[in-house]
């Protein structure tokens, strides 16, 4: 059973559009949800994260919308740039086991110029 | 800011030989370091959690005999893949836990290719 699900394996948008990456989870104990950005040949870099007490977290062009009742969240990338083309992993962990991060399978974002 | 450095970035080794990788946290105290492996199919597996002054906790399917870990201080950890075979291929990631911020920061990864 996959505990963190990303609805799309791949997403393509045009430069300047808003890319929306969706994620859902199973375990109600999860209370911390980081998104990682990974470029080919590199490790995943922490992009933005939200705790379950919040329903929105914004950092520049990146915004997480979180719905605790529905157990889903989404990452919005405003004004997408070709340099945003990467694989984005939605992840989750519980405060009691903060190191044990459960990753989704990733969404590969292509931003076309 | 918080940074995690990992080296070597990539290693090619012969089947049955070993590879050691190192992880250094800069800008915060890495009381705990979690070692992960990302498979060629991009899925992540937690190998073990190492906490300074505590026993290392290995996940199911991973053992100290195969993946010995050292975590001597708050900024450095190392892991060795002993007797590497094809199934050990992947990107090995060190995740250093910044407990104050409650964030897990990953290094760039050490890619292991086994011939």
XYZ file of C-alpha atoms in Angstrom:
228
model
C 0.000 0.000 0.000
C 1.468 3.270 -1.092
C 1.351 5.743 1.774
C 2.105 8.844 -0.291
C 0.648 9.055 -3.784
C 1.431 11.518 -6.502
C -1.317 11.559 -9.074
C 0.810 12.248 -12.141
C 4.081 10.655 -13.200
C 4.636 13.454 -15.639
C 3.343 16.981 -16.209
C 4.067 19.394 -19.047
C 3.341 23.119 -18.938
C 4.368 26.154 -20.964
C 6.730 28.738 -19.599
C 4.788 31.317 -17.581
C 1.938 28.959 -16.648
C 1.212 27.667 -13.158
C 2.182 24.037 -12.689
C 0.042 22.124 -10.181
C 1.394 18.905 -8.695
C -0.997 16.839 -6.627
C -0.321 14.499 -3.737
C -2.381 12.477 -1.287
C -1.520 10.411 1.771
C -2.940 7.607 3.884
C -1.546 7.902 7.363
C -3.303 10.386 9.671
C -0.195 10.454 11.872
C 1.740 12.328 9.196
C 2.108 15.942 10.201
C 5.000 17.251 8.141
C 4.982 17.387 4.348
C 8.127 18.443 2.502
C 8.431 18.703 -1.244
C 11.793 17.854 -2.745
C 13.094 18.924 -6.139
C 15.537 16.644 -7.903
C 17.557 17.295 -11.042
C 19.146 14.388 -12.932
C 22.323 13.143 -11.258
C 21.724 15.099 -8.070
C 20.226 14.410 -4.679
C 16.756 15.703 -3.762
C 16.792 19.281 -2.484
C 14.230 20.475 0.036
C 12.069 22.997 -1.808
C 9.266 23.895 0.584
C 7.450 22.173 3.429
C 4.226 22.505 5.388
C 3.031 21.267 8.763
C -0.454 19.898 9.197
C -1.532 22.827 11.400
C -1.406 25.081 8.312
C -3.423 25.012 5.130
C -1.113 27.115 3.008
C 2.577 27.815 2.774
C 4.095 30.216 0.292
C 7.721 30.800 -0.642
C 8.298 32.945 -3.696
C 6.788 31.216 -6.732
C 6.100 28.017 -4.773
C 2.918 27.474 -2.744
C 1.637 24.400 -0.942
C -2.108 24.051 -0.405
C -2.962 21.497 2.277
C -6.292 19.861 3.055
C -6.096 17.814 6.228
C -9.668 16.550 6.053
C -9.223 15.207 2.538
C -5.620 14.113 3.194
C -4.301 15.802 0.122
C -1.990 18.613 -0.809
C -0.726 20.302 -3.915
C 2.347 22.213 -4.952
C 1.724 25.221 -7.188
C 4.613 26.644 -9.167
C 3.671 30.079 -10.475
C 5.231 31.539 -13.608
C 6.974 28.249 -14.436
C 10.426 28.502 -15.967
C 12.340 25.959 -18.071
C 14.804 25.767 -15.164
C 11.990 24.360 -13.007
C 12.004 21.198 -15.138
C 12.846 18.475 -12.630
C 11.288 15.633 -10.676
C 9.259 16.747 -7.672
C 8.755 14.372 -4.758
C 5.953 14.833 -2.284
C 6.920 13.369 1.068
C 5.509 12.947 4.545
C 6.679 12.161 8.034
C 5.349 12.061 11.575
C 6.848 14.254 14.278
C 7.645 11.193 16.339
C 9.787 9.838 13.487
C 10.927 12.962 11.703
C 13.778 11.158 9.980
C 11.525 8.514 8.460
C 10.348 10.314 5.391
C 7.946 8.475 3.112
C 8.305 9.604 -0.477
C 5.851 9.572 -3.327
C 7.028 8.213 -6.669
C 7.659 11.673 -8.032
C 6.205 13.853 -10.772
C 8.471 14.770 -13.638
C 7.731 18.365 -14.610
C 8.598 19.626 -18.093
C 8.392 23.349 -18.647
C 8.434 24.182 -22.329
C 9.876 27.513 -23.479
C 21.861 28.081 5.747
C 21.826 24.362 6.256
C 23.940 22.351 3.849
C 24.860 18.711 3.553
C 27.870 17.588 1.559
C 28.339 14.066 0.372
C 31.335 12.454 -1.321
C 32.293 10.816 -3.508
C 29.570 11.843 -5.931
C 29.949 8.660 -7.894
C 31.843 5.391 -7.721
C 32.172 2.509 -10.113
C 33.271 -0.662 -8.409
C 33.717 -4.292 -9.298
C 31.267 -6.829 -7.989
C 32.291 -8.010 -4.520
C 34.293 -4.912 -3.622
C 33.298 -2.171 -1.182
C 32.509 1.510 -1.317
C 32.676 4.051 1.481
C 30.764 7.308 1.381
C 30.928 10.313 3.651
C 28.463 12.944 4.725
C 29.116 16.314 6.298
C 26.532 18.716 7.725
C 27.334 22.429 7.685
C 25.410 25.168 9.453
C 23.517 22.986 11.903
C 24.020 20.120 14.293
C 23.174 16.800 12.693
C 22.301 14.815 15.795
C 20.686 12.244 13.559
C 21.595 11.143 10.071
C 19.333 8.939 7.982
C 20.863 6.981 5.124
C 18.594 6.297 2.162
C 19.026 4.571 -1.155
C 17.255 5.767 -4.273
C 16.911 2.941 -6.783
C 17.458 3.382 -10.536
C 13.636 3.459 -10.706
C 13.732 6.525 -8.399
C 12.039 4.932 -5.367
C 13.504 5.644 -1.933
C 14.385 3.129 0.780
C 15.459 4.030 4.293
C 18.565 2.034 5.216
C 19.275 3.158 8.760
C 19.103 5.991 11.241
C 22.235 6.978 13.064
C 22.065 9.179 16.168
C 25.167 10.370 17.979
C 25.685 8.415 21.219
C 22.915 5.943 20.368
C 22.723 2.576 18.692
C 22.202 2.684 14.946
C 18.730 1.553 13.878
C 18.655 -0.489 10.685
C 15.501 -1.019 8.665
C 14.318 -4.438 7.618
C 16.442 -5.869 4.789
C 19.457 -3.788 5.780
C 22.141 -4.913 8.232
C 25.196 -3.529 9.950
C 27.229 -6.366 8.445
C 26.448 -5.098 4.959
C 26.134 -1.326 5.585
C 28.344 -0.376 8.546
C 27.837 3.236 9.637
C 29.994 5.563 11.687
C 28.665 8.795 13.234
C 31.401 10.110 15.512
C 30.244 13.731 15.908
C 27.491 16.226 15.118
C 28.714 17.069 11.648
C 30.055 13.868 10.124
C 28.787 10.409 9.233
C 30.003 7.688 6.914
C 28.567 4.494 5.522
C 30.211 1.635 3.655
C 28.561 -0.738 1.214
C 30.453 -4.008 1.705
C 30.694 -6.659 -1.009
C 28.645 -4.644 -3.445
C 26.621 -6.484 -6.065
C 24.278 -5.412 -8.840
C 21.284 -5.113 -6.499
C 23.209 -2.513 -4.458
C 23.265 -0.055 -7.339
C 21.643 3.284 -6.779
C 22.031 6.756 -5.383
C 22.906 6.649 -1.685
C 21.631 9.676 0.160
C 22.587 11.042 3.504
C 19.750 12.952 5.165
C 20.835 15.077 8.090
C 18.096 15.986 10.538
C 18.032 19.539 11.800
C 15.892 18.910 14.889
C 15.565 22.589 15.692
C 14.015 23.340 12.321
C 12.405 19.898 12.086
C 13.743 19.491 8.551
C 15.610 16.682 6.827
C 18.272 17.960 4.442
C 19.801 15.661 1.866
C 23.255 15.673 0.411
C 23.858 15.443 -3.327
C 24.126 11.675 -3.110
C 26.798 9.101 -3.851
C 25.962 7.152 -6.956
C 27.120 3.547 -6.910
C 27.564 1.602 -10.124
C 28.575 -2.037 -9.820
C 30.187 -3.831 -12.742
